[in-house]
Coordinates of C-alpha atoms in Angstrom, one line a residue:
Chain A
X1 CA 39.4 -29.4 -17.8
X2 CA 40.0 -26.7 -20.4
X3 CA 37.6 -23.9 -21.1
X4 CA 37.1 -25.2 -24.6
X5 CA 36.1 -28.6 -23.3
X6 CA 33.8 -26.9 -20.7
X7 CA 32.0 -25.0 -23.5
X8 CA 31.7 -28.0 -25.6
X9 CA 29.8 -29.7 -22.8
X10 CA 27.9 -26.7 -21.6
X11 CA 26.2 -25.5 -24.8
X12 CA 24.2 -28.7 -25.5
X13 CA 23.3 -29.0 -21.8
X14 CA 22.2 -25.3 -21.7
X15 CA 20.1 -25.9 -24.8
X16 CA 18.6 -29.0 -23.1
X17 CA 17.7 -27.1 -20.0
X18 CA 16.1 -24.3 -21.9
X19 CA 14.1 -26.7 -24.1
X20 CA 13.0 -28.7 -21.0
X21 CA 12.0 -25.6 -19.1
X22 CA 10.4 -24.0 -22.1
X23 CA 8.3 -26.9 -23.0
X24 CA 7.3 -27.7 -19.4
X25 CA 6.6 -24.0 -18.9
X26 CA 4.3 -24.0 -21.9
X27 CA 2.4 -27.0 -20.7
X28 CA 2.2 -25.4 -17.2
X29 CA 0.7 -22.2 -18.7
X30 CA -1.8 -24.1 -20.8
X31 CA -3.0 -26.3 -17.9
X32 CA -2.2 -24.2 -14.8
X33 CA -3.9 -21.0 -16.0
X34 CA -7.3 -22.6 -16.5
X35 CA -6.9 -24.6 -13.4
X36 CA -6.1 -21.5 -11.3
X37 CA -9.1 -19.7 -12.9
X38 CA -11.3 -22.6 -12.1
X39 CA -10.2 -22.5 -8.5
X40 CA -11.4 -18.9 -8.3
X41 CA -14.6 -19.4 -10.3
X42 CA -15.8 -22.4 -8.5
X43 CA -14.8 -21.0 -5.1
X44 CA -17.1 -19.4 -2.6
X45 CA -18.9 -16.5 -4.1
X46 CA -17.5 -17.3 -7.6
X47 CA -19.8 -17.2 -10.6
X48 CA -19.5 -21.0 -11.1
X49 CA -19.6 -21.7 -7.3
X50 CA -19.4 -25.4 -6.8
X51 CA -18.2 -26.7 -3.5
X52 CA -17.5 -30.2 -4.7
X53 CA -15.4 -29.2 -7.7
X54 CA -13.6 -26.5 -5.8
X55 CA -12.7 -28.9 -2.9
X56 CA -11.6 -31.6 -5.3
X57 CA -9.4 -29.2 -7.3
X58 CA -8.0 -27.8 -4.1
X59 CA -7.0 -31.3 -2.9
X60 CA -5.4 -32.1 -6.2
X61 CA -3.4 -28.9 -6.2
X62 CA -2.3 -29.3 -2.6
X63 CA -1.3 -32.9 -3.0
X64 CA 0.6 -32.0 -6.1
X65 CA 2.4 -29.2 -4.4
X66 CA 3.3 -31.3 -1.3
X67 CA 5.0 -34.3 -3.1
X68 CA 8.8 -33.8 -3.1
X69 CA 9.9 -33.4 -6.7
X70 CA 12.4 -36.2 -6.7
X71 CA 9.6 -38.6 -5.7
X72 CA 7.2 -37.1 -8.2
X73 CA 9.7 -37.9 -11.0
X74 CA 9.6 -41.5 -10.1
X75 CA 5.9 -41.7 -9.3
X76 CA 4.9 -40.3 -12.7
X77 CA 7.2 -42.6 -14.8
X78 CA 4.2 -44.7 -16.2
X79 CA 2.5 -41.5 -17.2
X80 CA 5.8 -40.1 -18.6
X81 CA 6.1 -43.2 -20.8
X82 CA 2.6 -42.8 -22.0
X83 CA 3.2 -39.2 -23.0
X84 CA 6.8 -39.4 -24.2
X85 CA 6.2 -42.4 -26.3
X86 CA 7.6 -45.3 -24.3
X87 CA 10.6 -43.7 -22.7
X88 CA 11.2 -42.0 -19.4
X89 CA 14.7 -40.8 -20.3
X90 CA 15.9 -37.7 -22.1
X91 CA 14.9 -34.1 -21.9
X92 CA 11.6 -34.6 -23.7
X93 CA 10.6 -37.2 -21.2
X94 CA 11.8 -35.0 -18.3
X95 CA 9.3 -32.3 -19.3
X96 CA 6.4 -34.5 -18.2
X97 CA 7.3 -34.6 -14.4
X98 CA 8.4 -31.0 -14.7
X99 CA 5.0 -29.9 -15.9
X100 CA 3.2 -32.2 -13.5
X101 CA 5.2 -30.6 -10.6
X102 CA 4.8 -27.0 -11.8
X103 CA 1.1 -27.0 -12.8
X104 CA -0.3 -27.1 -9.2
X105 CA 2.3 -24.5 -8.1
X106 CA 1.4 -22.2 -10.9
X107 CA -2.3 -22.8 -10.5
X108 CA -2.1 -21.6 -6.8
X109 CA -0.2 -18.5 -7.9
X110 CA -2.8 -17.8 -10.6
X111 CA -5.6 -18.3 -8.1
X112 CA -4.0 -15.8 -5.7
X113 CA -3.3 -13.3 -8.5
X114 CA -6.9 -13.5 -9.8
X115 CA -8.4 -13.2 -6.4
X116 CA -6.6 -9.9 -6.0
X117 CA -8.8 -8.4 -8.6
X118 CA -11.2 -6.0 -6.9
X119 CA -14.6 -7.5 -6.4
X120 CA -16.1 -4.1 -7.3
X121 CA -14.9 -4.6 -10.9
X122 CA -16.6 -7.9 -11.2
X123 CA -19.7 -6.3 -9.8
X124 CA -19.5 -3.5 -12.3
X125 CA -19.2 -6.0 -15.1
X126 CA -22.2 -7.9 -13.8
X127 CA -24.2 -4.6 -13.6
X128 CA -23.3 -4.1 -17.3
X129 CA -24.9 -7.4 -18.1
X130 CA -21.7 -9.4 -18.6
X131 CA -21.7 -13.1 -18.3
X132 CA -19.0 -15.2 -16.7
X133 CA -16.9 -15.6 -19.8
X134 CA -16.9 -11.9 -20.4
X135 CA -16.0 -11.2 -16.8
X136 CA -13.0 -13.6 -17.1
X137 CA -11.9 -12.2 -20.5
X138 CA -12.5 -8.5 -19.8
X139 CA -11.7 -8.2 -16.1
X140 CA -10.1 -11.1 -14.3
X141 CA -7.3 -11.8 -16.8
X142 CA -6.4 -8.3 -18.0
X143 CA -6.5 -6.8 -14.5
X144 CA -4.4 -9.5 -13.0
X145 CA -2.0 -9.7 -16.0
X146 CA 1.0 -8.1 -14.4
X147 CA 0.7 -10.4 -11.4
X148 CA 0.2 -13.4 -13.7
X149 CA 3.4 -12.5 -15.5
X150 CA 5.2 -12.4 -12.1
X151 CA 3.7 -15.7 -11.2
X152 CA 4.8 -17.3 -14.5
X153 CA 8.4 -15.9 -14.0
X154 CA 8.5 -17.5 -10.5
X155 CA 7.2 -20.7 -12.0
X156 CA 9.8 -20.8 -14.7
X157 CA 12.6 -20.2 -12.2
X158 CA 11.2 -23.0 -10.0
X159 CA 11.3 -25.2 -13.2
X160 CA 15.0 -24.4 -13.7
X161 CA 15.5 -25.7 -10.2
X162 CA 13.4 -28.8 -10.8
X163 CA 15.2 -29.4 -14.1
X164 CA 18.5 -29.9 -12.2
X165 CA 16.8 -32.7 -10.3
X166 CA 15.2 -34.1 -13.4
X167 CA 18.7 -34.2 -14.8
X168 CA 19.8 -36.8 -12.3
X169 CA 17.3 -39.3 -13.6
X170 CA 18.4 -39.0 -17.2
X171 CA 16.8 -35.7 -18.1
X172 CA 20.0 -34.2 -19.2
X173 CA 20.6 -30.4 -18.9
X174 CA 22.8 -28.2 -16.8
X175 CA 22.0 -29.8 -13.5
X176 CA 22.9 -33.2 -14.8
X177 CA 26.1 -31.9 -16.1
X178 CA 27.0 -30.2 -12.8
X179 CA 26.4 -33.5 -10.9
X180 CA 28.2 -35.8 -13.3
X181 CA 31.3 -33.8 -13.9
X182 CA 31.5 -31.3 -11.1
X183 CA 30.4 -33.6 -8.2
X184 CA 31.1 -37.1 -9.3
X185 CA 34.3 -36.4 -11.1
X186 CA 35.5 -33.8 -8.7
X187 CA 35.7 -31.1 -11.4
X188 CA 34.9 -28.5 -8.8
X189 CA 35.8 -25.5 -11.0
X190 CA 33.5 -26.8 -13.8
X191 CA 30.7 -27.2 -11.3
X192 CA 31.0 -23.6 -10.2
X193 CA 31.0 -22.4 -13.8
X194 CA 27.7 -24.3 -14.4
X195 CA 26.3 -22.9 -11.2
X196 CA 27.3 -19.4 -12.3
X197 CA 25.5 -20.0 -15.6
X198 CA 22.3 -21.1 -13.9
X199 CA 22.5 -18.0 -11.7
X200 CA 22.8 -15.9 -14.8
X201 CA 19.9 -17.6 -16.6
X202 CA 17.7 -17.2 -13.5
X203 CA 18.7 -13.6 -13.0
X204 CA 18.0 -12.7 -16.6
X205 CA 14.7 -14.4 -16.5
X206 CA 13.7 -12.6 -13.3
X207 CA 14.7 -9.2 -14.6
X208 CA 12.8 -9.8 -17.8
X209 CA 9.7 -11.0 -16.0
X210 CA 9.8 -8.0 -13.6
X211 CA 10.3 -5.7 -16.6
X212 CA 7.3 -7.0 -18.4
X213 CA 5.2 -7.1 -15.3
X214 CA 6.1 -3.6 -14.4
X215 CA 5.4 -2.3 -17.9
X216 CA 2.0 -4.0 -18.0
X217 CA 1.4 -2.7 -14.5
X218 CA 2.0 1.0 -15.2
X219 CA -1.5 1.5 -13.9
X220 CA -0.8 0.5 -10.4
X221 CA -2.0 -3.1 -10.3
X222 CA 1.4 -4.7 -10.2
X223 CA 2.3 -7.0 -7.4
X224 CA 5.8 -8.3 -7.0
X225 CA 6.6 -12.0 -7.1
X226 CA 7.5 -12.0 -3.4
X227 CA 4.3 -10.5 -2.3
X228 CA 2.3 -13.0 -4.4
X229 CA 4.2 -15.9 -2.9
X230 CA 3.6 -14.5 0.6
X231 CA -0.1 -14.1 -0.2
X232 CA -0.3 -17.6 -1.6
X233 CA 1.3 -19.0 1.5
X234 CA -1.1 -17.1 3.8
X235 CA -4.0 -18.2 1.7
X236 CA -2.9 -21.8 2.0
X237 CA -2.4 -21.5 5.7
X238 CA -5.8 -20.0 6.4
X239 CA -8.0 -20.0 3.3
X240 CA -11.3 -20.1 5.2
X241 CA -10.7 -17.3 7.6
X242 CA -9.4 -15.0 5.0
X243 CA -12.2 -15.6 2.7
X244 CA -15.0 -15.1 5.2
X245 CA -13.4 -11.8 6.2
X246 CA -13.4 -10.7 2.6
X247 CA -16.9 -11.9 2.0
X248 CA -18.2 -9.9 4.9
X249 CA -16.3 -6.8 3.7
X250 CA -17.6 -7.1 0.2
X251 CA -21.2 -7.8 1.0
X252 CA -21.6 -4.6 3.0
Chain B
X1 CA -40.0 3.4 -13.7
X2 CA -38.7 1.5 -10.7
X3 CA -41.1 -0.3 -8.4
X4 CA -40.3 -2.6 -5.6
X5 CA -43.0 -4.5 -3.7
X6 CA -42.4 -6.2 -0.4
X7 CA -38.7 -6.3 -1.0
X8 CA -37.1 -8.4 1.7
X9 CA -33.5 -9.5 2.0
X10 CA -32.2 -11.8 4.8
X11 CA -28.5 -12.5 5.1
X12 CA -27.2 -15.5 6.9
X13 CA -24.2 -14.4 8.8
X14 CA -22.4 -16.8 11.3
X15 CA -25.6 -18.9 11.7
X16 CA -27.8 -15.9 12.4
X17 CA -30.3 -14.3 10.1
X18 CA -29.8 -10.6 9.5
X19 CA -32.8 -8.7 8.1
X20 CA -31.2 -6.2 5.7
X21 CA -34.4 -5.2 3.9
X22 CA -37.8 -5.5 5.5
X23 CA -40.6 -5.4 3.1
X24 CA -39.6 -2.3 1.1
X25 CA -42.1 -0.7 -1.2
X26 CA -40.6 2.0 -3.4
X27 CA -41.8 3.8 -6.4
X28 CA -39.6 5.9 -8.6
X29 CA -41.4 7.8 -11.2
X30 CA -40.0 8.2 -14.7
X31 CA -37.7 11.1 -15.1
X32 CA -37.2 12.0 -11.5
X33 CA -34.2 11.9 -9.2
X34 CA -35.0 9.8 -6.3
X35 CA -32.8 9.7 -3.2
X36 CA -32.6 7.1 -0.5
X37 CA -31.0 8.4 2.6
X38 CA -30.1 6.6 5.8
X39 CA -27.2 5.9 8.1
X40 CA -24.8 3.1 7.2
X41 CA -26.3 -0.2 7.9
X42 CA -29.8 1.0 7.2
X43 CA -30.0 -1.3 4.2
X44 CA -29.9 1.3 1.4
X45 CA -26.9 -0.3 -0.3
X46 CA -28.6 -3.7 -0.3
X47 CA -31.7 -2.0 -1.7
X48 CA -30.0 -0.5 -4.7
X49 CA -28.1 -3.7 -5.4
X50 CA -31.4 -5.6 -5.3
X51 CA -32.8 -3.2 -8.0
X52 CA -30.5 -4.7 -10.7
X53 CA -30.3 -8.0 -8.8
X54 CA -26.6 -7.9 -8.0
X55 CA -28.2 -9.3 -4.8
X56 CA -31.2 -11.5 -5.0
X57 CA -34.0 -10.4 -2.7
X58 CA -35.2 -13.2 -0.4
X59 CA -38.8 -12.2 -1.3
X60 CA -40.6 -9.4 -3.1
X61 CA -40.5 -8.1 -6.6
X62 CA -38.5 -5.5 -8.5
X63 CA -39.9 -4.0 -11.7
X64 CA -37.8 -1.7 -13.9
X65 CA -39.3 -0.1 -16.9
X66 CA -42.1 -2.6 -17.1
X67 CA -39.9 -5.7 -16.8
X68 CA -40.2 -7.7 -13.6
X69 CA -36.5 -8.5 -13.0
X70 CA -37.1 -10.8 -10.1
X71 CA -39.0 -13.1 -12.4
X72 CA -36.0 -13.5 -14.7
X73 CA -33.8 -16.6 -14.3
X74 CA -30.4 -16.5 -12.5
X75 CA -28.7 -16.8 -9.2
X76 CA -26.8 -14.1 -7.3
X77 CA -23.5 -15.3 -8.7
X78 CA -24.7 -16.0 -12.2
X79 CA -27.4 -14.2 -14.1
X80 CA -29.5 -15.7 -16.9
X81 CA -29.4 -14.2 -20.4
X82 CA -32.6 -12.2 -20.0
X83 CA -31.5 -10.6 -16.8
X84 CA -28.1 -9.8 -18.4
X85 CA -29.9 -8.1 -21.2
X86 CA -32.1 -6.2 -18.8
X87 CA -29.1 -5.0 -16.9
X88 CA -27.6 -3.5 -20.0
X89 CA -30.5 -1.0 -19.9
X90 CA -29.7 0.0 -16.3
X91 CA -26.6 2.1 -15.7
X92 CA -24.8 2.0 -12.4
X93 CA -22.2 4.1 -10.8
X94 CA -20.2 3.1 -7.7
X95 CA -18.7 4.8 -4.7
X96 CA -15.2 3.5 -5.6
X97 CA -15.7 4.1 -9.3
X98 CA -14.8 0.4 -10.2
X99 CA -12.9 1.4 -13.3
X100 CA -10.5 -1.1 -14.9
X101 CA -7.0 0.0 -14.2
X102 CA -5.7 -1.9 -17.3
X103 CA -7.8 0.1 -19.7
X104 CA -7.7 3.7 -20.7
X105 CA -10.6 6.1 -20.0
X106 CA -11.9 5.6 -23.5
X107 CA -11.6 1.8 -23.3
X108 CA -13.4 1.8 -20.0
X109 CA -16.3 3.7 -21.5
X110 CA -16.2 1.2 -24.5
X111 CA -16.5 -1.8 -22.2
X112 CA -20.3 -2.0 -21.9
X113 CA -20.5 -1.4 -25.6
X114 CA -18.2 -4.4 -26.2
X115 CA -20.6 -6.4 -24.1
X116 CA -23.6 -5.2 -26.1
X117 CA -21.6 -6.2 -29.2
X118 CA -21.2 -2.9 -31.0
X119 CA -18.4 -2.8 -33.6
X120 CA -15.2 -0.9 -33.1
X121 CA -16.1 2.1 -35.1
X122 CA -19.4 2.7 -33.3
X123 CA -17.8 2.1 -30.0
X124 CA -15.2 4.8 -30.6
X125 CA -17.8 7.3 -31.7
X126 CA -20.2 6.6 -28.8
X127 CA -17.4 6.7 -26.2
X128 CA -16.1 10.0 -27.6
X129 CA -19.6 11.5 -27.4
X130 CA -20.0 10.3 -23.8
X131 CA -16.7 11.6 -22.7
X132 CA -17.6 14.9 -24.2
X133 CA -20.9 14.8 -22.4
X134 CA -19.2 14.4 -19.0
X135 CA -16.4 16.9 -19.9
X136 CA -13.5 14.6 -20.2
X137 CA -12.9 14.5 -23.9
X138 CA -9.2 15.4 -23.4
X139 CA -8.6 12.5 -21.0
X140 CA -9.6 9.7 -23.4
X141 CA -6.1 8.2 -23.6
X142 CA -5.3 8.5 -19.8
X143 CA -5.4 5.6 -17.4
X144 CA -7.7 5.8 -14.3
X145 CA -4.7 6.0 -12.0
X146 CA -3.8 9.3 -13.7
X147 CA -7.2 10.9 -12.8
X148 CA -8.6 12.6 -9.8
X149 CA -11.5 11.2 -7.9
X150 CA -14.0 13.5 -9.5
X151 CA -12.7 12.7 -13.0
X152 CA -12.9 8.9 -12.2
X153 CA -16.5 9.3 -11.3
X154 CA -17.2 11.2 -14.5
X155 CA -15.7 8.3 -16.4
X156 CA -17.9 6.0 -14.3
X157 CA -20.9 8.0 -15.2
X158 CA -20.0 8.0 -18.9
X159 CA -19.5 4.3 -18.8
X160 CA -22.9 3.8 -17.1
X161 CA -24.6 5.8 -19.8
X162 CA -23.0 3.8 -22.7
X163 CA -25.9 1.4 -23.1
X164 CA -28.4 4.3 -23.4
X165 CA -30.1 3.3 -20.1
X166 CA -33.3 4.8 -19.0
X167 CA -32.4 4.3 -15.4
X168 CA -29.2 5.2 -13.6
X169 CA -28.4 3.7 -10.2
X170 CA -25.9 5.6 -8.1
X171 CA -24.4 3.8 -5.1
X172 CA -23.0 6.5 -2.9
X173 CA -21.4 8.0 -6.0
X174 CA -20.1 11.1 -4.2
X175 CA -19.2 9.7 -0.9
X176 CA -15.5 9.3 -1.7
X177 CA -15.3 12.8 -3.1
X178 CA -14.6 16.2 -1.5
X179 CA -17.5 18.7 -1.1
X180 CA -16.6 20.7 -4.2
X181 CA -16.2 17.7 -6.5
X182 CA -19.4 16.3 -5.0
X183 CA -21.3 19.4 -6.1
X184 CA -20.0 19.2 -9.6
X185 CA -20.8 15.5 -9.9
X186 CA -24.3 16.1 -8.5
X187 CA -24.8 18.9 -11.0
X188 CA -23.8 16.5 -13.8
X189 CA -26.3 14.0 -12.6
X190 CA -29.0 16.7 -12.5
X191 CA -28.1 17.9 -16.0
X192 CA -28.2 14.3 -17.3
X193 CA -31.5 13.8 -15.7
X194 CA -32.9 16.9 -17.4
X195 CA -31.2 16.6 -20.7
X196 CA -31.7 12.9 -21.3
X197 CA -34.8 12.4 -19.2
X198 CA -32.8 9.9 -17.2
X199 CA -34.4 8.4 -14.1
X200 CA -31.9 8.4 -11.3
X201 CA -32.1 6.3 -8.1
X202 CA -29.3 7.3 -5.8
X203 CA -28.5 6.3 -2.3
X204 CA -26.5 8.5 0.0
X205 CA -25.9 9.1 3.7
X206 CA -25.7 12.8 3.1
X207 CA -28.8 15.0 3.4
X208 CA -27.0 17.6 1.3
X209 CA -27.2 15.3 -1.7
X210 CA -30.9 14.9 -1.3
X211 CA -31.2 18.6 -0.9
X212 CA -29.3 19.5 -4.0
X213 CA -30.5 17.0 -6.6
X214 CA -33.5 15.0 -5.6
X215 CA -37.1 15.4 -6.5
X216 CA -38.2 12.7 -4.2
X217 CA -36.7 10.9 -1.2
X218 CA -37.0 8.0 1.0
X219 CA -35.6 7.7 4.5
X220 CA -34.4 4.2 5.5
X221 CA -33.8 2.9 9.0
X222 CA -33.2 -0.6 10.1
X223 CA -34.0 -2.1 6.7
X224 CA -37.3 -0.3 6.4
X225 CA -38.5 2.8 4.5
X226 CA -39.8 5.0 7.3
X227 CA -40.8 7.9 5.1
X228 CA -41.1 8.5 1.4
X229 CA -42.5 11.2 -0.9
X230 CA -41.8 14.1 -3.1
X231 CA -39.6 16.7 -1.4
X232 CA -42.0 19.6 -1.9
X233 CA -44.7 17.5 -0.2
X234 CA -42.4 16.4 2.6
X235 CA -41.4 19.9 3.3
X236 CA -45.0 21.0 3.6
X237 CA -45.5 18.3 6.2
X238 CA -44.5 19.4 9.7
X239 CA -44.0 15.9 10.8
X240 CA -41.6 14.9 8.1
X241 CA -38.4 13.5 9.4
X242 CA -36.7 14.2 6.1
X243 CA -37.8 17.8 6.1
X244 CA -36.5 18.1 9.7
X245 CA -33.2 16.7 8.7
X246 CA -32.9 18.9 5.7
X247 CA -33.3 21.9 8.0
X248 CA -31.5 21.3 11.2
X249 CA -32.7 24.4 13.2
X250 CA -30.8 23.8 16.4
X251 CA -32.1 24.8 19.8
X252 CA -35.8 24.4 20.8
X253 CA -35.8 27.6 22.9
X254 CA -36.1 28.2 26.6
X255 CA -38.7 25.5 27.2
X256 CA -40.6 27.7 29.6
X257 CA -44.3 26.9 30.0
X258 CA -45.4 30.4 29.1
X259 CA -43.8 30.3 25.7
X260 CA -44.9 29.0 22.3
X261 CA -42.4 27.8 19.8
X262 CA -43.5 27.8 16.2
X263 CA -42.0 26.3 13.1
X264 CA -42.8 28.3 10.0
X265 CA -42.1 26.9 6.6
X266 CA -42.5 28.9 3.4
X267 CA -42.1 27.9 -0.2
X268 CA -41.9 29.8 -3.4
X269 CA -42.9 33.5 -3.1
X270 CA -43.8 33.6 0.6
X271 CA -40.4 34.8 1.8
X272 CA -41.0 38.0 -0.1
X273 CA -43.4 39.1 2.6
X274 CA -41.9 40.6 5.8
X275 CA -44.2 38.5 7.9
X276 CA -42.1 38.6 11.1
X277 CA -42.2 42.4 11.4
X278 CA -45.9 42.4 10.3
X279 CA -46.7 40.0 13.0
X280 CA -44.8 42.0 15.6
X281 CA -46.4 45.2 14.6
X282 CA -50.0 43.9 14.3
X283 CA -50.1 42.0 17.5
X284 CA -47.6 44.0 19.5
X285 CA -45.6 40.9 20.5
X286 CA -41.9 40.3 20.9
X287 CA -40.7 37.6 18.5
X288 CA -37.6 35.6 19.3
X289 CA -36.0 34.0 16.3
X290 CA -34.4 30.7 17.4
X291 CA -33.2 29.5 14.0
X292 CA -33.8 30.0 10.3
X293 CA -32.6 28.7 7.0
X294 CA -33.4 29.2 3.4
X295 CA -32.4 26.6 0.8
X296 CA -33.1 25.7 -2.7
X297 CA -34.6 22.3 -2.7
X298 CA -35.7 20.4 -5.9
X299 CA -35.3 23.7 -7.7
X300 CA -37.6 25.7 -5.3
X301 CA -36.8 28.2 -2.7
X302 CA -37.8 26.8 0.7
X303 CA -37.3 28.4 4.0
X304 CA -37.9 27.3 7.6
X305 CA -37.8 29.4 10.7
X306 CA -38.3 28.6 14.3
X307 CA -39.6 31.4 16.5
X308 CA -40.6 31.8 20.0
X309 CA -43.7 33.8 21.1
X310 CA -44.5 34.9 24.6
X311 CA -47.5 33.2 26.2
X312 CA -48.9 29.7 25.9
X313 CA -50.4 28.1 22.8
X314 CA -53.9 29.3 23.6
X315 CA -52.7 32.9 24.0
X316 CA -51.3 32.7 20.5
X317 CA -54.1 31.3 18.5
X318 CA -54.8 34.6 16.8
X319 CA -51.2 35.3 15.6
X320 CA -50.9 31.7 14.4
X321 CA -54.1 32.1 12.4
X322 CA -52.7 35.3 10.9
X323 CA -49.5 33.5 9.8
X324 CA -51.5 30.7 8.2
X325 CA -53.6 33.2 6.4
X326 CA -50.4 34.5 4.8
X327 CA -50.0 31.1 3.1
X328 CA -47.3 30.0 5.6
X329 CA -47.2 26.6 7.1
X330 CA -47.1 26.8 10.8
X331 CA -46.4 24.0 13.2
X332 CA -46.6 24.4 17.0
X333 CA -43.8 22.5 18.8
X334 CA -44.7 20.6 21.8
X335 CA -41.7 21.2 24.0
X336 CA -42.4 18.4 26.4
X337 CA -41.2 15.8 23.8
X338 CA -39.5 18.0 21.3
X339 CA -41.8 17.0 18.4
X340 CA -44.3 19.0 16.4
X341 CA -47.8 19.0 18.0

């Protein structure tokens, strides 16, 4: 395959991937951010403390995160058709399972990032006479913003990975191209070119995300993606134990 | 200004009830600096957080500036509108400052004004005034991470004053600071108290804080207020634990049966009299000074001295009477249990 031919195939696929990830990313942000906040607010000691809601949300998020993405694509086909107007094929349709898969992932990262906000700040806001909405707008979101940016970067990168899988079920994009040409037609060189392109996209995205997070976090409240992921994992493993320890520490 | 009646707080911790506050009655008069002192775990932090209802007392009432806060709606997590409005008139400063790291100093001070709903122009003006008041006008554009601990606390104080509160609550405001910075912050609190007529309720574990700024004090132990009053009154009371802690005089003397140990407290002009040498000359007795300290407390010069006289209590009735005649307060220590008799 010539370089010209490769380019001819790659540009539309790149565009598809970016649109798919972009649209799914937007949907993830719009749904995942409130969901993550709600997990914090309804959680123990939160201003909207509600065990039933908190548990239900927790279960939904955990189940969503546990289902392998390939299965999720198939499982949500009826929903996809509903949203995408009757079809489950094409990049537009692929954004639906992408968003469905990424929302719980992002929501957990949001929850972890927002929980990192010092309880003393929330207390200070309460002492000033702030209500819950004010606390969210003036403290929780701005103080966790660098971490939220990190979390969103991580989510977008995960979406690029997912989008390769979505490609195999007719979503199009770079992953689809790599499998159809590189793998099934033994165009190994082309496959590697596509892989290299994905690596470049991911790297640029990560650098950009880190840059923004670091700039926002020039006041020392920045946490790297890696440490957030680790914290999220630890919280998932032992959410109760960690929280009671925190509660004890904060109440005295 | 602040009155608590029968304030009780019970925590449930691992299935057991912990009594953090045990029927606390406190009265803070308008315009005074009131200090609550006690070791950690004595319940003083819970007490101050119950005053603006950051913690809901299990029972009892809190009244601040005529408003019974405990009667206002809301839970510990979520306050009702009336309580939120009442809180806007109560400033609070914290041990760890609790400044927003994403906001500049100026923006931090503006925060309570945003909550009140002041417009941008007024917020700027007010914040500039307050920063000037706490001596940080040049740091308005800095972020908290660029400030020292003392500067952060000054920002915290400016922020607490933004809503023109009548009452300032100080939760161990100087405990994270070094001694010199502590002094400057305490001086600031004292100045604000005098200039603005601000009523200050502070909690601390340091007697020095009580000594340098407070008009009145309460000693807490095990969730109870074991002693409370104005410092000048407490100092005049030989039995006062607070007074004793303010003046740690050290050794109690030889403890021999034929000796009398006196504690002499003098306030105001009394130290001008050379009473020790007068006593020695008049009664021809040898006086052994065991310990002495002179301090400025609540703006008054106060001194305390522990002396040992030869002979038993009954032998010394006349010299003791002489000292009392001089306007000194004299307590005879009963050495068998180390307390004032």
